[in-house]
PDB file of C-alpha atoms and ligand atoms in Angstrom:
ATOM      1  CA  MET D  75     108.018 -19.937 -27.812  1.00 58.00           C
ATOM      2  CA  GLU D  76     108.952 -23.446 -26.769  1.00 62.00           C
ATOM      3  CA  ASP D  77     110.897 -23.862 -29.970  1.00 78.00           C
ATOM      4  CA  ALA D  78     112.707 -20.542 -29.536  1.00 80.00           C
ATOM      5  CA  GLY D  79     113.749 -21.729 -26.094  1.00 85.00           C
ATOM      6  CA  LYS D  80     115.336 -24.771 -27.656  1.00 91.00           C
ATOM      7  CA  LYS D  81     116.756 -23.385 -30.865  1.00 87.00           C
ATOM      8  CA  ARG D  82     118.022 -20.045 -29.650  1.00 89.00           C
ATOM      9  CA  GLY D  83     118.511 -20.531 -25.962  1.00 94.00           C
ATOM     10  CA  ILE D  84     119.306 -17.787 -23.507  1.00 96.00           C
ATOM     11  CA  VAL D  85     120.393 -14.809 -25.575  1.00 95.00           C
ATOM     12  CA  ILE D  86     123.376 -12.881 -24.246  1.00 96.00           C
ATOM     13  CA  LYS D  87     123.575  -9.442 -25.810  1.00 96.00           C
ATOM     14  CA  ASP D  88     126.671  -7.896 -27.361  1.00 96.00           C
ATOM     15  CA  ASP D  89     127.056  -5.345 -24.567  1.00 96.00           C
ATOM     16  CA  TRP D  90     126.913  -7.847 -21.679  1.00 97.00           C
ATOM     17  CA  PRO D  91     130.118  -7.166 -19.693  1.00 96.00           C
ATOM     18  CA  GLY D  92     129.868 -10.229 -17.454  1.00 97.00           C
ATOM     19  CA  TYR D  93     129.942 -10.273 -13.643  1.00 98.00           C
ATOM     20  CA  SER D  94     132.748  -8.774 -11.627  1.00 97.00           C
ATOM     21  CA  LEU D  95     135.295 -11.385 -10.526  1.00 96.00           C
ATOM     22  CA  GLU D  96     134.901 -10.331  -6.889  1.00 95.00           C
ATOM     23  CA  LEU D  97     131.403 -11.797  -6.853  1.00 97.00           C
ATOM     24  CA  PHE D  98     132.572 -15.392  -7.382  1.00 97.00           C
ATOM     25  CA  THR D  99     135.367 -17.764  -6.533  1.00 97.00           C
ATOM     26  CA  TYR D 100     137.772 -19.210  -9.087  1.00 96.00           C
ATOM     27  CA  PRO D 101     141.246 -20.768  -9.075  1.00 95.00           C
ATOM     28  CA  GLU D 102     143.789 -18.382  -7.575  1.00 92.00           C
ATOM     29  CA  HIS D 103     146.262 -18.921 -10.389  1.00 94.00           C
ATOM     30  CA  TYR D 104     143.938 -17.267 -12.908  1.00 96.00           C
ATOM     31  CA  HIS D 105     143.591 -14.093 -10.877  1.00 92.00           C
ATOM     32  CA  HIS D 106     144.982 -11.724 -13.524  1.00 95.00           C
ATOM     33  CA  ASP D 107     144.082 -13.851 -16.504  1.00 97.00           C
ATOM     34  CA  ILE D 108     140.341 -13.305 -16.731  1.00 97.00           C
ATOM     35  CA  ASP D 109     138.315 -10.108 -17.001  1.00 96.00           C
ATOM     36  CA  SER D 110     134.879 -11.209 -15.894  1.00 96.00           C
ATOM     37  CA  VAL D 111     132.600 -14.131 -15.202  1.00 97.00           C
ATOM     38  CA  TYR D 112     130.566 -14.301 -18.362  1.00 97.00           C
ATOM     39  CA  ILE D 113     128.256 -17.169 -17.401  1.00 98.00           C
ATOM     40  CA  PRO D 114     128.464 -18.499 -13.822  1.00 98.00           C
ATOM     41  CA  HIS D 115     128.774 -22.257 -13.416  1.00 98.00           C
ATOM     42  CA  GLY D 116     125.437 -22.496 -11.637  1.00 98.00           C
ATOM     43  CA  VAL D 117     123.635 -20.906 -14.555  1.00 98.00           C
ATOM     44  CA  VAL D 118     125.379 -23.277 -16.948  1.00 97.00           C
ATOM     45  CA  MET D 119     124.138 -26.187 -14.856  1.00 98.00           C
ATOM     46  CA  ASP D 120     120.579 -24.916 -14.607  1.00 98.00           C
ATOM     47  CA  ARG D 121     120.373 -24.364 -18.337  1.00 97.00           C
ATOM     48  CA  THR D 122     121.883 -27.787 -19.023  1.00 97.00           C
ATOM     49  CA  GLU D 123     119.224 -29.341 -16.816  1.00 97.00           C
ATOM     50  CA  ARG D 124     116.577 -27.679 -18.958  1.00 97.00           C
ATOM     51  CA  LEU D 125     118.205 -29.000 -22.141  1.00 96.00           C
ATOM     52  CA  ALA D 126     118.050 -32.468 -20.624  1.00 94.00           C
ATOM     53  CA  ARG D 127     114.300 -32.045 -20.263  1.00 94.00           C
ATOM     54  CA  TYR D 128     113.851 -31.017 -23.897  1.00 94.00           C
ATOM     55  CA  ILE D 129     115.860 -34.054 -24.904  1.00 92.00           C
ATOM     56  CA  ARG D 130     113.938 -36.469 -22.686  1.00 90.00           C
ATOM     57  CA  ASP D 131     110.693 -35.226 -24.173  1.00 89.00           C
ATOM     58  CA  ASP D 132     111.905 -35.501 -27.770  1.00 89.00           C
ATOM     59  CA  PHE D 133     113.544 -38.903 -27.478  1.00 85.00           C
ATOM     60  CA  ALA D 134     110.680 -40.443 -25.517  1.00 77.00           C
ATOM     61  CA  ASP D 135     111.330 -44.182 -25.695  1.00 75.00           C
ATOM     62  CA  ASP D 136     114.403 -44.153 -27.909  1.00 76.00           C
ATOM     63  CA  ASN D 137     117.774 -45.061 -26.548  1.00 83.00           C
ATOM     64  CA  ILE D 138     120.460 -42.468 -27.019  1.00 87.00           C
ATOM     65  CA  THR D 139     124.015 -42.686 -28.198  1.00 86.00           C
ATOM     66  CA  VAL D 140     125.769 -39.484 -27.269  1.00 88.00           C
ATOM     67  CA  LEU D 141     128.688 -38.451 -29.401  1.00 87.00           C
ATOM     68  CA  CYS D 142     130.799 -36.174 -27.257  1.00 86.00           C
ATOM     69  CA  VAL D 143     133.114 -33.837 -29.098  1.00 82.00           C
ATOM     70  CA  LEU D 144     136.382 -33.558 -27.167  1.00 81.00           C
ATOM     71  CA  LYS D 145     138.003 -31.880 -25.518  1.00 81.00           C
ATOM     72  CA  GLY D 146     135.868 -28.795 -25.009  1.00 83.00           C
ATOM     73  CA  GLY D 147     132.589 -30.670 -24.865  1.00 86.00           C
ATOM     74  CA  TYR D 148     133.412 -33.100 -22.114  1.00 87.00           C
ATOM     75  CA  LYS D 149     131.994 -31.186 -19.156  1.00 93.00           C
ATOM     76  CA  PHE D 150     128.834 -30.209 -20.969  1.00 93.00           C
ATOM     77  CA  CYS D 151     128.376 -33.756 -22.174  1.00 92.00           C
ATOM     78  CA  ALA D 152     128.955 -35.311 -18.757  1.00 93.00           C
ATOM     79  CA  ASP D 153     126.580 -32.919 -17.003  1.00 95.00           C
ATOM     80  CA  LEU D 154     123.930 -33.200 -19.694  1.00 94.00           C
ATOM     81  CA  MET D 155     123.958 -36.996 -19.513  1.00 92.00           C
ATOM     82  CA  GLU D 156     123.773 -36.924 -15.757  1.00 94.00           C
ATOM     83  CA  PHE D 157     120.685 -34.722 -15.897  1.00 94.00           C
ATOM     84  CA  ILE D 158     119.089 -36.997 -18.486  1.00 91.00           C
ATOM     85  CA  LYS D 159     119.694 -39.986 -16.214  1.00 90.00           C
ATOM     86  CA  VAL D 160     118.242 -38.213 -13.187  1.00 91.00           C
ATOM     87  CA  LEU D 161     115.092 -37.441 -15.157  1.00 89.00           C
ATOM     88  CA  GLY D 162     114.869 -41.132 -16.021  1.00 83.00           C
ATOM     89  CA  ARG D 163     115.203 -42.189 -12.401  1.00 82.00           C
ATOM     90  CA  ASN D 164     112.527 -39.756 -11.297  1.00 81.00           C
ATOM     91  CA  SER D 165     110.046 -40.899 -13.894  1.00 81.00           C
ATOM     92  CA  ASN D 166     110.877 -44.597 -13.704  1.00 74.00           C
ATOM     93  CA  LYS D 167     111.418 -44.542 -17.439  1.00 74.00           C
ATOM     94  CA  TYR D 168     115.006 -45.245 -18.203  1.00 74.00           C
ATOM     95  CA  LEU D 169     116.594 -44.266 -21.445  1.00 75.00           C
ATOM     96  CA  GLU D 170     119.559 -46.414 -22.308  1.00 82.00           C
ATOM     97  CA  THR D 171     122.398 -43.966 -22.836  1.00 84.00           C
ATOM     98  CA  ARG D 172     125.765 -44.731 -24.355  1.00 85.00           C
ATOM     99  CA  VAL D 173     128.574 -42.298 -24.879  1.00 86.00           C
ATOM    100  CA  GLU D 174     131.305 -42.202 -27.496  1.00 84.00           C
ATOM    101  CA  PHE D 175     134.088 -39.671 -27.637  1.00 85.00           C
ATOM    102  CA  ILE D 176     135.583 -38.110 -30.701  1.00 80.00           C
ATOM    103  CA  ARG D 177     138.040 -35.381 -31.388  1.00 76.00           C
ATOM    104  CA  LEU D 178     136.896 -33.417 -34.355  1.00 67.00           C
ATOM    105  CA  LYS D 179     140.189 -32.330 -35.840  1.00 59.00           C
ATOM    106  CA  SER D 180     141.776 -35.742 -35.750  1.00 41.00           C
ATOM    107  CA  TYR D 181     138.547 -37.345 -36.741  1.00 40.00           C
ATOM    108  CA  LEU D 182     137.984 -35.206 -39.808  1.00 41.00           C
ATOM    109  CA  ASN D 183     141.560 -35.604 -40.958  1.00 39.00           C
ATOM    110  CA  ASP D 184     141.404 -39.321 -40.469  1.00 38.00           C
ATOM    111  CA  GLN D 185     140.575 -41.427 -43.496  1.00 35.00           C
ATOM    112  CA  SER D 186     139.250 -44.221 -41.319  1.00 35.00           C
ATOM    113  CA  THR D 187     135.706 -44.121 -40.033  1.00 36.00           C
ATOM    114  CA  GLU D 188     136.377 -46.909 -37.579  1.00 35.00           C
ATOM    115  CA  ASP D 189     135.136 -44.892 -34.627  1.00 36.00           C
ATOM    116  CA  LEU D 190     131.846 -44.236 -36.272  1.00 37.00           C
ATOM    117  CA  HIS D 191     131.328 -47.860 -37.204  1.00 32.00           C
ATOM    118  CA  ILE D 192     131.336 -48.751 -33.555  1.00 32.00           C
ATOM    119  CA  ILE D 193     128.541 -46.299 -33.011  1.00 35.00           C
ATOM    120  CA  GLY D 194     126.744 -47.028 -36.244  1.00 34.00           C
ATOM    121  CA  SER D 195     126.602 -50.744 -35.612  1.00 32.00           C
ATOM    122  CA  ARG D 196     123.825 -50.139 -33.128  1.00 38.00           C
ATOM    123  CA  ASP D 197     120.496 -48.918 -34.335  1.00 37.00           C
ATOM    124  CA  LEU D 198     120.198 -46.189 -31.765  1.00 45.00           C
ATOM    125  CA  SER D 199     119.379 -42.544 -31.951  1.00 60.00           C
ATOM    126  CA  PHE D 200     122.188 -40.056 -31.869  1.00 66.00           C
ATOM    127  CA  LEU D 201     122.685 -36.945 -29.875  1.00 71.00           C
ATOM    128  CA  ARG D 202     125.716 -34.850 -30.583  1.00 71.00           C
ATOM    129  CA  GLY D 203     127.079 -32.895 -27.651  1.00 67.00           C
ATOM    130  CA  LYS D 204     129.382 -29.993 -28.363  1.00 69.00           C
ATOM    131  CA  ALA D 205     130.201 -27.077 -26.137  1.00 66.00           C
ATOM    132  CA  ILE D 206     130.644 -24.463 -28.844  1.00 68.00           C
ATOM    133  CA  VAL D 207     129.159 -24.167 -32.266  1.00 66.00           C
ATOM    134  CA  ASP D 208     131.183 -21.576 -34.121  1.00 65.00           C
ATOM    135  CA  THR D 209     130.690 -21.420 -37.867  1.00 66.00           C
ATOM    136  CA  GLY D 210     129.012 -24.802 -38.017  1.00 70.00           C
ATOM    137  CA  LYS D 211     131.372 -25.989 -40.743  1.00 73.00           C
ATOM    138  CA  THR D 212     132.867 -28.925 -38.877  1.00 73.00           C
ATOM    139  CA  MET D 213     129.481 -29.732 -37.418  1.00 77.00           C
ATOM    140  CA  LYS D 214     128.003 -29.968 -40.881  1.00 80.00           C
ATOM    141  CA  ALA D 215     130.739 -32.314 -42.032  1.00 79.00           C
ATOM    142  CA  LEU D 216     130.277 -34.568 -39.043  1.00 80.00           C
ATOM    143  CA  LEU D 217     126.510 -34.674 -39.382  1.00 84.00           C
ATOM    144  CA  LYS D 218     126.960 -35.862 -42.941  1.00 85.00           C
ATOM    145  CA  HIS D 219     129.076 -38.778 -41.742  1.00 81.00           C
ATOM    146  CA  VAL D 220     126.675 -39.669 -38.967  1.00 84.00           C
ATOM    147  CA  GLY D 221     123.854 -39.611 -41.482  1.00 85.00           C
ATOM    148  CA  THR D 222     125.436 -42.380 -43.541  1.00 85.00           C
ATOM    149  CA  PHE D 223     124.635 -44.804 -40.720  1.00 79.00           C
ATOM    150  CA  GLU D 224     120.974 -43.970 -41.083  1.00 84.00           C
ATOM    151  CA  PRO D 225     120.239 -43.342 -37.438  1.00 84.00           C
ATOM    152  CA  LYS D 226     116.620 -43.061 -36.455  1.00 85.00           C
ATOM    153  CA  MET D 227     117.110 -39.511 -35.238  1.00 87.00           C
ATOM    154  CA  VAL D 228     120.046 -37.111 -35.003  1.00 89.00           C
ATOM    155  CA  LYS D 229     119.992 -34.064 -32.768  1.00 90.00           C
ATOM    156  CA  VAL D 230     122.661 -31.533 -31.959  1.00 90.00           C
ATOM    157  CA  ALA D 231     123.117 -30.030 -28.519  1.00 91.00           C
ATOM    158  CA  GLY D 232     125.412 -27.048 -28.106  1.00 90.00           C
ATOM    159  CA  LEU D 233     125.949 -25.233 -24.842  1.00 93.00           C
ATOM    160  CA  LEU D 234     127.114 -22.070 -26.568  1.00 91.00           C
ATOM    161  CA  VAL D 235     126.254 -20.920 -30.043  1.00 88.00           C
ATOM    162  CA  LYS D 236     128.070 -17.850 -31.274  1.00 87.00           C
ATOM    163  CA  ARG D 237     126.313 -15.172 -33.276  1.00 87.00           C
ATOM    164  CA  ALA D 238     128.407 -15.235 -36.407  1.00 78.00           C
ATOM    165  CA  ALA D 239     127.420 -13.693 -39.702  1.00 62.00           C
ATOM    166  CA  ASN D 240     127.731 -16.936 -41.642  1.00 61.00           C
ATOM    167  CA  MET D 241     126.196 -19.138 -38.980  1.00 62.00           C
ATOM    168  CA  ASP D 242     123.823 -21.811 -40.105  1.00 58.00           C
ATOM    169  CA  GLU D 243     120.848 -21.078 -37.898  1.00 61.00           C
ATOM    170  CA  ASN D 244     119.320 -24.498 -37.920  1.00 67.00           C
ATOM    171  CA  LEU D 245     122.254 -26.736 -37.086  1.00 79.00           C
ATOM    172  CA  THR D 246     121.839 -26.895 -33.316  1.00 87.00           C
ATOM    173  CA  ASP D 247     118.597 -28.320 -31.974  1.00 91.00           C
ATOM    174  CA  TYR D 248     119.240 -27.620 -28.304  1.00 92.00           C
ATOM    175  CA  VAL D 249     121.021 -24.349 -27.592  1.00 92.00           C
ATOM    176  CA  GLY D 250     122.160 -23.433 -24.108  1.00 95.00           C
ATOM    177  CA  PHE D 251     123.175 -19.840 -24.751  1.00 95.00           C
ATOM    178  CA  GLU D 252     123.460 -17.688 -27.818  1.00 93.00           C
ATOM    179  CA  ILE D 253     126.500 -15.508 -27.231  1.00 93.00           C
ATOM    180  CA  PRO D 254     128.337 -12.716 -29.063  1.00 92.00           C
ATOM    181  CA  ASN D 255     131.172 -13.744 -31.327  1.00 88.00           C
ATOM    182  CA  ARG D 256     133.919 -13.496 -28.717  1.00 88.00           C
ATOM    183  CA  PHE D 257     136.408 -15.854 -27.163  1.00 90.00           C
ATOM    184  CA  VAL D 258     135.403 -17.493 -23.890  1.00 93.00           C
ATOM    185  CA  VAL D 259     137.112 -20.028 -21.642  1.00 95.00           C
ATOM    186  CA  GLY D 260     136.273 -22.292 -18.738  1.00 95.00           C
ATOM    187  CA  TYR D 261     133.935 -25.247 -18.192  1.00 95.00           C
ATOM    188  CA  ALA D 262     136.339 -27.358 -20.312  1.00 92.00           C
ATOM    189  CA  LEU D 263     136.810 -24.667 -22.946  1.00 92.00           C
ATOM    190  CA  ASP D 264     140.467 -23.789 -23.318  1.00 91.00           C
ATOM    191  CA  TYR D 265     142.885 -21.210 -24.549  1.00 94.00           C
ATOM    192  CA  ASN D 266     145.957 -23.213 -25.583  1.00 94.00           C
ATOM    193  CA  GLU D 267     144.953 -25.954 -23.136  1.00 92.00           C
ATOM    194  CA  TYR D 268     144.653 -23.534 -20.193  1.00 95.00           C
ATOM    195  CA  PHE D 269     141.460 -22.601 -18.333  1.00 95.00           C
ATOM    196  CA  ARG D 270     139.785 -25.995 -18.691  1.00 93.00           C
ATOM    197  CA  ASP D 271     139.844 -26.233 -14.883  1.00 93.00           C
ATOM    198  CA  LEU D 272     137.841 -23.030 -14.507  1.00 96.00           C
ATOM    199  CA  ASN D 273     134.214 -23.733 -13.531  1.00 96.00           C
ATOM    200  CA  HIS D 274     132.629 -20.562 -14.836  1.00 98.00           C
ATOM    201  CA  ILE D 275     132.583 -19.495 -18.436  1.00 97.00           C
ATOM    202  CA  CYS D 276     134.797 -16.430 -18.478  1.00 97.00           C
ATOM    203  CA  VAL D 277     136.288 -13.776 -20.705  1.00 94.00           C
ATOM    204  CA  ILE D 278     140.049 -13.911 -20.875  1.00 94.00           C
ATOM    205  CA  SER D 279     142.051 -10.750 -20.090  1.00 95.00           C
ATOM    206  CA  LYS D 280     144.824  -9.141 -22.126  1.00 94.00           C
ATOM    207  CA  THR D 281     147.312 -10.404 -19.552  1.00 96.00           C
ATOM    208  CA  GLY D 282     145.919 -13.907 -19.826  1.00 96.00           C
ATOM    209  CA  LYS D 283     146.069 -13.883 -23.587  1.00 95.00           C
ATOM    210  CA  GLN D 284     149.674 -12.773 -23.467  1.00 96.00           C
ATOM    211  CA  LYS D 285     150.680 -15.184 -20.729  1.00 96.00           C
ATOM    212  CA  TYR D 286     149.342 -18.338 -22.390  1.00 95.00           C
ATOM    213  CA  LYS D 287     150.123 -17.423 -25.958  1.00 93.00           C
ATOM    214  CA  VAL D 288     151.984 -20.099 -27.926  1.00 89.00           C
TER     215      VAL D 288
HETATM  216  N1  HPA P 413     136.753 -20.629 -26.543  1.00 65.22           N
HETATM  217  C1  HPA P 413     137.447 -21.781 -26.558  1.00 65.22           C
HETATM  218  N2  HPA P 413     137.544 -22.574 -27.640  1.00 65.22           N
HETATM  219  C2  HPA P 413     136.892 -22.176 -28.760  1.00 65.22           C
HETATM  220  C3  HPA P 413     136.159 -20.987 -28.803  1.00 65.22           C
HETATM  221  C4  HPA P 413     136.073 -20.176 -27.640  1.00 65.22           C
HETATM  222  O1  HPA P 413     135.436 -19.102 -27.590  1.00 65.22           O
HETATM  223  N3  HPA P 413     135.626 -20.901 -30.058  1.00 65.22           N
HETATM  224  C5  HPA P 413     136.044 -21.999 -30.731  1.00 65.22           C
HETATM  225  N4  HPA P 413     136.821 -22.772 -29.966  1.00 65.22           N
HETATM  226 MG1   MG P 414     140.489 -25.515 -27.862  1.00 65.22          MG
END
């Protein structure tokens, strides 16, 4: 049960329509661009707080280097780290946390592993923070690289994991929500760089898709 809570997270079923927009506030300029509030910001925060607890328990006395995958993971990463720190303050047991930022596309196309050397030069544990785990392909590639630095422990945290047919079930250690394989925006997740300023995780409308198409 405990493990299912970590590895599968809150399961959102295929037929979940989301909450009506009238029930929440959101930036005026997105009025016609979203269909529903899929996961309200408050629920995202509460779940992230729980993930922080799992992580605190698992890392115990190890310091953590968090590898934040930009750009979509920045809010999740920032909030998760904040919750981890609060837990430390409340228990008088501080974990030393460091954060490094990477952009996956540029990183994986880059021949140089300079960024990773900075991280790897310290014998700390790693925690990867990513907002969405889609097929897990890029995640797998990155984990392989991280592994070459022989970290004491590597864990993957993903706020959203999509149910995809070819998904590698065991890639993400801390799952916020398991969601249907559909496109969502908000909480730093974008559609062509738009919607990052939306607090809630939302489903984009036909109008929105058309309007921000490139
Ligand atoms: N939303 C935003 N960015 C993404 C998504 C999504 O659903 N899936 C992969 N990248
Ligand atoms: Mg994007």
